[in-house]
mmCIF file of the C-alpha atoms, coordinates in Angstrom:
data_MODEL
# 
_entry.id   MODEL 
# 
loop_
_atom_site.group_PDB 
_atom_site.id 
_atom_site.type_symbol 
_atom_site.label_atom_id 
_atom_site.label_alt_id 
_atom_site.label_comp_id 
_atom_site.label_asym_id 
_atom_site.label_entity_id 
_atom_site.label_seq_id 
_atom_site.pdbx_PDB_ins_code 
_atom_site.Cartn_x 
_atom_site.Cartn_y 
_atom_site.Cartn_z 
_atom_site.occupancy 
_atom_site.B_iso_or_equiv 
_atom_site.pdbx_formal_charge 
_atom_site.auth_seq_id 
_atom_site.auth_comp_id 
_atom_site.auth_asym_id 
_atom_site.auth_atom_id 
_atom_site.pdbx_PDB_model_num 
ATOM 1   C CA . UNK A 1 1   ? 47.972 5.471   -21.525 1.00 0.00 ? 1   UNK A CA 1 
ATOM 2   C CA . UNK A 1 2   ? 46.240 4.203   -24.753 1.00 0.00 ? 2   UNK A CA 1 
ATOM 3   C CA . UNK A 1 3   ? 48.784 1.797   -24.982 1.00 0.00 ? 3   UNK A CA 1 
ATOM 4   C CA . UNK A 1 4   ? 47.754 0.618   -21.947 1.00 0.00 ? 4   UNK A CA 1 
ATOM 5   C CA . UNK A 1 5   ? 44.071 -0.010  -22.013 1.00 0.00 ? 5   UNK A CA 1 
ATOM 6   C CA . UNK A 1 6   ? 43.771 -0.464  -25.862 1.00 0.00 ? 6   UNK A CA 1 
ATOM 7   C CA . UNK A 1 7   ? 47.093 -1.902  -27.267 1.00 0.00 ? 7   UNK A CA 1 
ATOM 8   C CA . UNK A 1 8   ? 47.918 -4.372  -24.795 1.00 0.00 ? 8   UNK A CA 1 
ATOM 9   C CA . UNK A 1 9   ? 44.573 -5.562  -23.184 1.00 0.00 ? 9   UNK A CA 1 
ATOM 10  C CA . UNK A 1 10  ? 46.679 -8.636  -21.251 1.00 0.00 ? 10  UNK A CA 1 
ATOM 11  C CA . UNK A 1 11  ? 47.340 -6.629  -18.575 1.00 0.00 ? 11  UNK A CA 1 
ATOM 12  C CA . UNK A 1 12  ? 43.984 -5.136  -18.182 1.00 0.00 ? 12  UNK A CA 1 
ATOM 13  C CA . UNK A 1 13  ? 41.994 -8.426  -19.560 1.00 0.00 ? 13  UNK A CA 1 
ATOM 14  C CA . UNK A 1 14  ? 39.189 -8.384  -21.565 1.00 0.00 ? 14  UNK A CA 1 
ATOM 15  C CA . UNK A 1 15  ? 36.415 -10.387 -23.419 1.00 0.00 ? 15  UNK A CA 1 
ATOM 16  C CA . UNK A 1 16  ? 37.858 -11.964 -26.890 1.00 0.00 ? 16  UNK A CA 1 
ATOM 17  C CA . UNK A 1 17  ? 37.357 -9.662  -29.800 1.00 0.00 ? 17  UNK A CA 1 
ATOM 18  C CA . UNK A 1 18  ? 38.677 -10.482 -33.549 1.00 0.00 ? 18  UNK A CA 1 
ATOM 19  C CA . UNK A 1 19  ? 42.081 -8.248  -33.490 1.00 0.00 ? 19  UNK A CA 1 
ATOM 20  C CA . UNK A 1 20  ? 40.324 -6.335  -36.306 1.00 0.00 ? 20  UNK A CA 1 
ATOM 21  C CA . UNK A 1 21  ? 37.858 -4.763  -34.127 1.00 0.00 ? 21  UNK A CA 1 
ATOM 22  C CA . UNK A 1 22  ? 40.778 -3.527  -31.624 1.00 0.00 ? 22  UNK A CA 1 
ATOM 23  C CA . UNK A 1 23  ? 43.181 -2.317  -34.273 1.00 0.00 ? 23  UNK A CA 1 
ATOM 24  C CA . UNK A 1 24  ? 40.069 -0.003  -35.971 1.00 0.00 ? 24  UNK A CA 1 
ATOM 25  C CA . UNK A 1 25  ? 39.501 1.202   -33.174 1.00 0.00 ? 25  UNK A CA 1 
ATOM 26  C CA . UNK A 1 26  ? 43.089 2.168   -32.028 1.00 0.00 ? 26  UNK A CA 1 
ATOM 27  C CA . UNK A 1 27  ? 43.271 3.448   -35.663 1.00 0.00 ? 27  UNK A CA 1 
ATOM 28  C CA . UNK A 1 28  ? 40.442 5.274   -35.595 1.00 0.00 ? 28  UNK A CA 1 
ATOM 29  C CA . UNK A 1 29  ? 41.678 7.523   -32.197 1.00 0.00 ? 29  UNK A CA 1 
ATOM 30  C CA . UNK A 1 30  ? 45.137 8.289   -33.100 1.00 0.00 ? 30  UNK A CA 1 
ATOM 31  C CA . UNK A 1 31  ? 43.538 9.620   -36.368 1.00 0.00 ? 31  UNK A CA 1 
ATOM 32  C CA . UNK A 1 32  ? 41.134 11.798  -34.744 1.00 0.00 ? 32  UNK A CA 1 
ATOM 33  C CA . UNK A 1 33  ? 37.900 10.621  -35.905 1.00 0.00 ? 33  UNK A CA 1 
ATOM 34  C CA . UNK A 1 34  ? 36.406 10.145  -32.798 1.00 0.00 ? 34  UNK A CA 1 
ATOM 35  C CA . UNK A 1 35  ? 32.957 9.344   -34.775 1.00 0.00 ? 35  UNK A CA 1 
ATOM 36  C CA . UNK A 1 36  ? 34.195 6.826   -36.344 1.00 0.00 ? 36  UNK A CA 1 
ATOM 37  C CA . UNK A 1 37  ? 36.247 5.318   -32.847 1.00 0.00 ? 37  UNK A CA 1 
ATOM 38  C CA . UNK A 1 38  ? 32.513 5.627   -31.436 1.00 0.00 ? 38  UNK A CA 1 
ATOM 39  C CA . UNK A 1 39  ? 31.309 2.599   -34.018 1.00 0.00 ? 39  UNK A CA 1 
ATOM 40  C CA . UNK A 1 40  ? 34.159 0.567   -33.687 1.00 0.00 ? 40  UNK A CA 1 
ATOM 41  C CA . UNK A 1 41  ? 34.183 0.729   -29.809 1.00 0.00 ? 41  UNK A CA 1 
ATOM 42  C CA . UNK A 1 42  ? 30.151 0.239   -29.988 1.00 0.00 ? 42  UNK A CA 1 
ATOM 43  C CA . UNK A 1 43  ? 30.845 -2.965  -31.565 1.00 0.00 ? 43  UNK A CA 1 
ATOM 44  C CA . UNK A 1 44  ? 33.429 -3.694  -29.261 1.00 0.00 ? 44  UNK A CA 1 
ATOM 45  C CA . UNK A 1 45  ? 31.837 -3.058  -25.874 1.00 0.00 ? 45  UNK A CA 1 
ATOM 46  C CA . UNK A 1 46  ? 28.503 -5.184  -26.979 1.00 0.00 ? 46  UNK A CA 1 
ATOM 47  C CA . UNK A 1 47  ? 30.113 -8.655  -24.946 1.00 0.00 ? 47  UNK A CA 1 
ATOM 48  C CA . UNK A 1 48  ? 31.225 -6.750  -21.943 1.00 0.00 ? 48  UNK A CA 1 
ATOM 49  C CA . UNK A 1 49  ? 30.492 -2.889  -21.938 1.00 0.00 ? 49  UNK A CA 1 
ATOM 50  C CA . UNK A 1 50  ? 31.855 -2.389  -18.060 1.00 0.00 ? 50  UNK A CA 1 
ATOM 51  C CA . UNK A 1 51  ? 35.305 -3.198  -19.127 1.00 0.00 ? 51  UNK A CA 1 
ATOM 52  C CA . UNK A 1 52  ? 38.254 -0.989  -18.131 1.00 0.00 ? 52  UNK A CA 1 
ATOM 53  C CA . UNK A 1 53  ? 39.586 -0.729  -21.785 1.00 0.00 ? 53  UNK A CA 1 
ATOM 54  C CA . UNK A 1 54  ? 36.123 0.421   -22.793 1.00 0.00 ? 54  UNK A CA 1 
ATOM 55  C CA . UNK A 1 55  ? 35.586 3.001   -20.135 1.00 0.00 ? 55  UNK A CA 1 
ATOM 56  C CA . UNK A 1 56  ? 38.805 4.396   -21.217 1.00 0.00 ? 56  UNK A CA 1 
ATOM 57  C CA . UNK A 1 57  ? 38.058 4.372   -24.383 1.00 0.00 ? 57  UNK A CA 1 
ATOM 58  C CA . UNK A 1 58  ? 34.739 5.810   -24.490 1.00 0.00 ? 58  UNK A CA 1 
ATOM 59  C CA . UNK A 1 59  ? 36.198 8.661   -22.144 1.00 0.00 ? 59  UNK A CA 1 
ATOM 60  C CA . UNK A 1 60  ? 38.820 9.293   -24.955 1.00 0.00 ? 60  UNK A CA 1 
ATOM 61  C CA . UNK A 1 61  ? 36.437 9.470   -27.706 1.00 0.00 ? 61  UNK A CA 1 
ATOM 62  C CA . UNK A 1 62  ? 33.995 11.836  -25.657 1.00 0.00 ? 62  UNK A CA 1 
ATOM 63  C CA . UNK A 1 63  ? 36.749 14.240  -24.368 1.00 0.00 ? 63  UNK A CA 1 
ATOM 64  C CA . UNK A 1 64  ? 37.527 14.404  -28.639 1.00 0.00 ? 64  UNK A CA 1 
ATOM 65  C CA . UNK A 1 65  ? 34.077 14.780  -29.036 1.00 0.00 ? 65  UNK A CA 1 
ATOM 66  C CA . UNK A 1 66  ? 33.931 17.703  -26.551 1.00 0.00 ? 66  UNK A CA 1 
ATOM 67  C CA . UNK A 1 67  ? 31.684 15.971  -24.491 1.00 0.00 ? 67  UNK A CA 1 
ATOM 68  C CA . UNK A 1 68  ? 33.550 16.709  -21.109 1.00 0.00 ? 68  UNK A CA 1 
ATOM 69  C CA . UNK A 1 69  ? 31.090 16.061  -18.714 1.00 0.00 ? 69  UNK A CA 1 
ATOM 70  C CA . UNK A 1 70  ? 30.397 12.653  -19.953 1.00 0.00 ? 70  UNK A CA 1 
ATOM 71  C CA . UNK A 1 71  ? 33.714 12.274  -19.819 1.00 0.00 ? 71  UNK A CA 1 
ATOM 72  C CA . UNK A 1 72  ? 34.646 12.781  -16.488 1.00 0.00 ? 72  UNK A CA 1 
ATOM 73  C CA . UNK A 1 73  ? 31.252 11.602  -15.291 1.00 0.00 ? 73  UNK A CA 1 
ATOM 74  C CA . UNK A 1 74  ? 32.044 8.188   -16.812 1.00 0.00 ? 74  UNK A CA 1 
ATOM 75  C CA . UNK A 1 75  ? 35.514 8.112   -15.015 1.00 0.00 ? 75  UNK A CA 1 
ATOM 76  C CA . UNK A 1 76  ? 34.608 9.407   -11.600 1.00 0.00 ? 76  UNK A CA 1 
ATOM 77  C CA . UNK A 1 77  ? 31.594 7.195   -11.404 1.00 0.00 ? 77  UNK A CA 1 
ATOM 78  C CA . UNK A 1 78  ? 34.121 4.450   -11.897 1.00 0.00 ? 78  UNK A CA 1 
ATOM 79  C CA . UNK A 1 79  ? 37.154 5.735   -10.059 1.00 0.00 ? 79  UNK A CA 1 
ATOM 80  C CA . UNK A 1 80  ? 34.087 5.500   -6.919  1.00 0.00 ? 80  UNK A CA 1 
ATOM 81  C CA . UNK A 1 81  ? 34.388 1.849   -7.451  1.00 0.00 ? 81  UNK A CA 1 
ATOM 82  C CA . UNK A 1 82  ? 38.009 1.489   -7.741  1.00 0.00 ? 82  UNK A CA 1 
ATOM 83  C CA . UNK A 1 83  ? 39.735 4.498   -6.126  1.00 0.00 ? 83  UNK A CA 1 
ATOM 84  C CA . UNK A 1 84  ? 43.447 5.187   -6.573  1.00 0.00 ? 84  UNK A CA 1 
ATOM 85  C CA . UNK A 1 85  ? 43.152 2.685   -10.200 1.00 0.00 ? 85  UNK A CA 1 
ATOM 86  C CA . UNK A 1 86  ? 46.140 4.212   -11.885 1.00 0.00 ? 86  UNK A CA 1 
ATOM 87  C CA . UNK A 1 87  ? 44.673 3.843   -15.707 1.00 0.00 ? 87  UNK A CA 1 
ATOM 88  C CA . UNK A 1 88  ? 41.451 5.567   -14.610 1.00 0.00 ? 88  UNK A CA 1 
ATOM 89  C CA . UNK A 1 89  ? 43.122 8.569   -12.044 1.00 0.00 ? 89  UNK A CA 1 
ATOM 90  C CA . UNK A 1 90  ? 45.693 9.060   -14.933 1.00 0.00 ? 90  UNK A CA 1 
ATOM 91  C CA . UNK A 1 91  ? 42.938 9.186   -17.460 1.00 0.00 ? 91  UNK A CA 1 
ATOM 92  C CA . UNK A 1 92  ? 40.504 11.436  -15.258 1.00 0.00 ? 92  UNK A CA 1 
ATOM 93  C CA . UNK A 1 93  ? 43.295 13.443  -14.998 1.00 0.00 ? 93  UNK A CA 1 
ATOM 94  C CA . UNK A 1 94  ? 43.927 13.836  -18.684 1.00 0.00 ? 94  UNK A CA 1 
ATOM 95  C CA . UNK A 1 95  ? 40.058 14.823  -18.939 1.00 0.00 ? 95  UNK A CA 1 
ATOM 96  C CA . UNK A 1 96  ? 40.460 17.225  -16.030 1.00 0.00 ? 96  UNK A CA 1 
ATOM 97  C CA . UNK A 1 97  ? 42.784 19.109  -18.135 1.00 0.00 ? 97  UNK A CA 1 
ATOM 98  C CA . UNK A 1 98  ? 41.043 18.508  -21.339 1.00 0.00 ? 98  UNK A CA 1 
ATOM 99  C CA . UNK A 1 99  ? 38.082 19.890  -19.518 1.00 0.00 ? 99  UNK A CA 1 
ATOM 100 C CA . UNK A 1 100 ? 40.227 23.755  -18.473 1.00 0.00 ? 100 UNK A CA 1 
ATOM 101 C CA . UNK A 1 101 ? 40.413 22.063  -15.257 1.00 0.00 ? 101 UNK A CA 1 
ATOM 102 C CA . UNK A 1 102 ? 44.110 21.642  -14.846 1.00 0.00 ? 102 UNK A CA 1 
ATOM 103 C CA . UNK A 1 103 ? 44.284 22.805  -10.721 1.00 0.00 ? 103 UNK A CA 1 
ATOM 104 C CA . UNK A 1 104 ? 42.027 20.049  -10.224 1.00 0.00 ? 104 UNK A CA 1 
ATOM 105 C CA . UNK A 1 105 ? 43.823 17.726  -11.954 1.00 0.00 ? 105 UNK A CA 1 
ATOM 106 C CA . UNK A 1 106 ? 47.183 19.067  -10.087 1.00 0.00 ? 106 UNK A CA 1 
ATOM 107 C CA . UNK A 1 107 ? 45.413 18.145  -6.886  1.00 0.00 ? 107 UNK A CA 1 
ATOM 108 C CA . UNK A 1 108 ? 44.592 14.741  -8.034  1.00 0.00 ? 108 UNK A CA 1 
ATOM 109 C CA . UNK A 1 109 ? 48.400 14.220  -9.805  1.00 0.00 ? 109 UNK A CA 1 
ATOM 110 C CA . UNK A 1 110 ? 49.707 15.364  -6.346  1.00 0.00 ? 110 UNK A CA 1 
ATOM 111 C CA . UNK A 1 111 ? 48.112 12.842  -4.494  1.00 0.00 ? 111 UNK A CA 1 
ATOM 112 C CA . UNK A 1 112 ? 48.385 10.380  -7.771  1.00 0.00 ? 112 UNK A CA 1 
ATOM 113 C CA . UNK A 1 113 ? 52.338 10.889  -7.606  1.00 0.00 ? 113 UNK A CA 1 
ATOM 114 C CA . UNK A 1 114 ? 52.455 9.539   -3.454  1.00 0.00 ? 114 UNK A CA 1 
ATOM 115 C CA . UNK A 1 115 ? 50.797 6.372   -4.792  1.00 0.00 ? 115 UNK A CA 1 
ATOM 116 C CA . UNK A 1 116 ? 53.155 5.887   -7.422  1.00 0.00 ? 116 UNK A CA 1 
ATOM 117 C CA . UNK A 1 117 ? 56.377 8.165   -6.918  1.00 0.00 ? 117 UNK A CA 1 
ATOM 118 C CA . UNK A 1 118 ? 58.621 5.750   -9.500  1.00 0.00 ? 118 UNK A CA 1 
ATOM 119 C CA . UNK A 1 119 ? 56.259 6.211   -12.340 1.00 0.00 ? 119 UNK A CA 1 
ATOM 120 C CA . UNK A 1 120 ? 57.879 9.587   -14.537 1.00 0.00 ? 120 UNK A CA 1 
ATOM 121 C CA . UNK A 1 121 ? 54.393 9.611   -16.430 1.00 0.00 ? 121 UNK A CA 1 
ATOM 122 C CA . UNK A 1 122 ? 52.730 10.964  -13.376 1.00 0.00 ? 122 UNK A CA 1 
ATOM 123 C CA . UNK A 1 123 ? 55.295 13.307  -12.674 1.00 0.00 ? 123 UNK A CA 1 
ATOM 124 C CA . UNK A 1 124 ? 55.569 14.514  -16.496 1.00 0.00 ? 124 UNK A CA 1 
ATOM 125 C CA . UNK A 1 125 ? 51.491 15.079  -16.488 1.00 0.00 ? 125 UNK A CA 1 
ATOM 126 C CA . UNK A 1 126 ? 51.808 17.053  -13.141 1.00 0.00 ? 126 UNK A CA 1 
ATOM 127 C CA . UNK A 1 127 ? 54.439 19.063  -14.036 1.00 0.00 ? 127 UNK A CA 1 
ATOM 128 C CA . UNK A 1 128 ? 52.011 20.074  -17.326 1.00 0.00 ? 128 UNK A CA 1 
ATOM 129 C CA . UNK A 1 129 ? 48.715 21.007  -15.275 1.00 0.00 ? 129 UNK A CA 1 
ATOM 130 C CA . UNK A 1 130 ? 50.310 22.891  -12.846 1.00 0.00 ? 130 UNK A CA 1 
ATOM 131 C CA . UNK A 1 131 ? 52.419 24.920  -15.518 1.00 0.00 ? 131 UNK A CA 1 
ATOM 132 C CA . UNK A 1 132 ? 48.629 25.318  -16.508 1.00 0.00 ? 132 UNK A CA 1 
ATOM 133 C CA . UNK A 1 133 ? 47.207 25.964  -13.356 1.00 0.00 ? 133 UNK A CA 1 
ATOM 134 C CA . UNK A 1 134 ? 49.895 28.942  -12.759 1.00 0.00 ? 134 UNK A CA 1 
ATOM 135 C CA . UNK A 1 135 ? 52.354 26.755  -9.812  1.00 0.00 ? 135 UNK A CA 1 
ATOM 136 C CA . UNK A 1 136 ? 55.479 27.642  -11.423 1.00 0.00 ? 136 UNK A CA 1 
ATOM 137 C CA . UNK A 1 137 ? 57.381 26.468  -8.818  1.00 0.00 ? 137 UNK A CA 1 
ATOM 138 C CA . UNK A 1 138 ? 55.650 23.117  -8.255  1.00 0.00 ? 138 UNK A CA 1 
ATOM 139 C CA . UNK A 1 139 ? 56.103 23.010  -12.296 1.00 0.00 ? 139 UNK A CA 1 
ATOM 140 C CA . UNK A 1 140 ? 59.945 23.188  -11.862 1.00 0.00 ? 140 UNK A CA 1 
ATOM 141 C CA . UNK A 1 141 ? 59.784 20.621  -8.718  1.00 0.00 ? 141 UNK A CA 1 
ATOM 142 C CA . UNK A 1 142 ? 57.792 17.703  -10.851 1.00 0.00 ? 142 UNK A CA 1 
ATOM 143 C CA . UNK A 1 143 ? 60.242 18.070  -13.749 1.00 0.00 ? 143 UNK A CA 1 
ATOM 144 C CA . UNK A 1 144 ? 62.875 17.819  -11.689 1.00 0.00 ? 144 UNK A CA 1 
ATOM 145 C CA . UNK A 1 145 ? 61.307 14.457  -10.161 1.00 0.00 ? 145 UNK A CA 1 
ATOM 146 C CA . UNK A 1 146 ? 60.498 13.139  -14.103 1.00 0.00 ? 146 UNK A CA 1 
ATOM 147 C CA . UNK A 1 147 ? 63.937 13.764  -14.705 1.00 0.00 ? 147 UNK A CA 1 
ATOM 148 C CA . UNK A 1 148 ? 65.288 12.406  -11.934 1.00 0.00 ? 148 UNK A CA 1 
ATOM 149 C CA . UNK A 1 149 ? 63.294 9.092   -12.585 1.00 0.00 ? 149 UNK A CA 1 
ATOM 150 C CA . UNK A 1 150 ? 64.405 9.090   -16.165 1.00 0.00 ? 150 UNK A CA 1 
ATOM 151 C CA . UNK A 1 151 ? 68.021 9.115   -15.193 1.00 0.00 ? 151 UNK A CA 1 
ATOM 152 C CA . UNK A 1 152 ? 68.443 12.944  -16.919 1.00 0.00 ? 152 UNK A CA 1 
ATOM 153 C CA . UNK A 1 153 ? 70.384 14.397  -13.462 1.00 0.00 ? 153 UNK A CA 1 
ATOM 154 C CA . UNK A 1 154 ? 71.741 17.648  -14.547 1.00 0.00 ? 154 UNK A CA 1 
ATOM 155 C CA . UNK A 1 155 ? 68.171 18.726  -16.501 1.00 0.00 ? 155 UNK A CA 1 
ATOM 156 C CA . UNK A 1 156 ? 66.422 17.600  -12.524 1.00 0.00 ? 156 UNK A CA 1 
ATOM 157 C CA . UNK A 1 157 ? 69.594 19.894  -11.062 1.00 0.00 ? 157 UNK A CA 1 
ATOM 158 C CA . UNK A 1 158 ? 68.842 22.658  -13.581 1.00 0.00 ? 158 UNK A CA 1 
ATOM 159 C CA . UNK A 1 159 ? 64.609 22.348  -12.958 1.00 0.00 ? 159 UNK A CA 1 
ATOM 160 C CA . UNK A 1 160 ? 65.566 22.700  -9.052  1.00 0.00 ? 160 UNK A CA 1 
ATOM 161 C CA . UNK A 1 161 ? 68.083 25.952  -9.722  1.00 0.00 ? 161 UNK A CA 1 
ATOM 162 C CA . UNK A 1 162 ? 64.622 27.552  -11.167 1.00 0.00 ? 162 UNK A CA 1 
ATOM 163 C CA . UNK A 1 163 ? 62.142 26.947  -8.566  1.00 0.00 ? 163 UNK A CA 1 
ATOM 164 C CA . UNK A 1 164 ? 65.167 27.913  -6.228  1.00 0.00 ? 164 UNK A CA 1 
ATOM 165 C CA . UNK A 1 165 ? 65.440 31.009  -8.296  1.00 0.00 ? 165 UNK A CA 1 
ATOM 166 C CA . UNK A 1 166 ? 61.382 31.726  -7.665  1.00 0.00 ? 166 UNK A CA 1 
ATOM 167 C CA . UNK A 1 167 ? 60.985 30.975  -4.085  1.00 0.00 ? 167 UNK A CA 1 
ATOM 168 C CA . UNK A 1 168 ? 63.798 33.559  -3.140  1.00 0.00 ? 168 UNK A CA 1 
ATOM 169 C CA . UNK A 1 169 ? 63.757 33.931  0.866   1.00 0.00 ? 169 UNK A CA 1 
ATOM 170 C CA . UNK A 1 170 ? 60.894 31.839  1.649   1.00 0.00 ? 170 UNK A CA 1 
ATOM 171 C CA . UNK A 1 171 ? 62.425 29.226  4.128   1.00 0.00 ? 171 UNK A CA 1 
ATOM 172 C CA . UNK A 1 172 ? 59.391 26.820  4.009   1.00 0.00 ? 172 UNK A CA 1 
ATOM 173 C CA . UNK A 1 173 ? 59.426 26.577  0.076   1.00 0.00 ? 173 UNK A CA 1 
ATOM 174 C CA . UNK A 1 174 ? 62.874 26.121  -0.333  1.00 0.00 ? 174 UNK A CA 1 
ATOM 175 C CA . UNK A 1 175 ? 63.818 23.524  2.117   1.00 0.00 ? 175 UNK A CA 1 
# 
């Protein structure tokens, strides 16, 4: 996702910004200094603080921070202005989780993944909170769809074999 919103701002768009001030900050998250990513996104946000890359951004560095609420108050406030954005559900998601919220963040995956069914990064993320949330079987059924999208058919076949294996006799969940 950071490669999204931070790396490649073109798709997203954004006001100009010496390359310095985007690469420190990049930098600065993948390190884990989230303090430090606070100062170098400050500087960055001053032009145009209600950008996507900088909502995302800030979200990041407060979910590092252990600031969860802020977090997911940032991103919901924002996701009420744009509902269904894929950078911000996949990113409120990610704070869900981040948060010990992962059944909420299943629910929002689940709808996330009828949106965009192609994308394997949705599927890959719900297949993770729901493992987390305890929905074995729905764990086994988004792995298989990841690895279908991927192209990896026999690891989808085996994924299906175990939720198969879980559901037993129950008609409604294995059909």
């Amino acid at each position: 996702l950071r490669d999204l919103y931070l790396k490649d701002l073109t798709l997203i768009g954004t006001t100009f910004q010496e390359d310095l001030v985007f690469s420190n900050l990049v930098s600065y998250i993948e390190a884990g200094e989230p303090i430090e990513a606070r100062k170098a996104l400050n500087e960055a946000m001053r032009p145009d603080p209600n950008n996507l890359a900088f909502i995302l951004a800030s979200s990041e560095i407060d979910t590092a921070l252990g600031q969860h609420q802020s977090a997911l108050r940032r991103l919901k406030n924002r996701l009420s202005l744009s509902p269904g954005n894929h950078p911000l559900t996949m990113a409120y998601a990610d704070a869900l989780w981040q948060a010990g919220l992962p059944h909420v963040a299943a629910q929002l995956l689940k709808d996330q993944s009828k949106r965009k069914p192609e994308d394997p990064g949705v599927w890959y993320r719900l297949a993770e909170v729901q493992g987390l949330a305890g929905d074995i079987v729905g764990l086994h059924q988004s792995r298989a769809e990841y690895f279908i999208l991927v192209g990896a058919l026999t690891a989808a076949q085996a994924q299906l074999n175990y939720a198969l294996k879980l559901v037993n006799n129950n008609f409604t969940q294995s059909a």
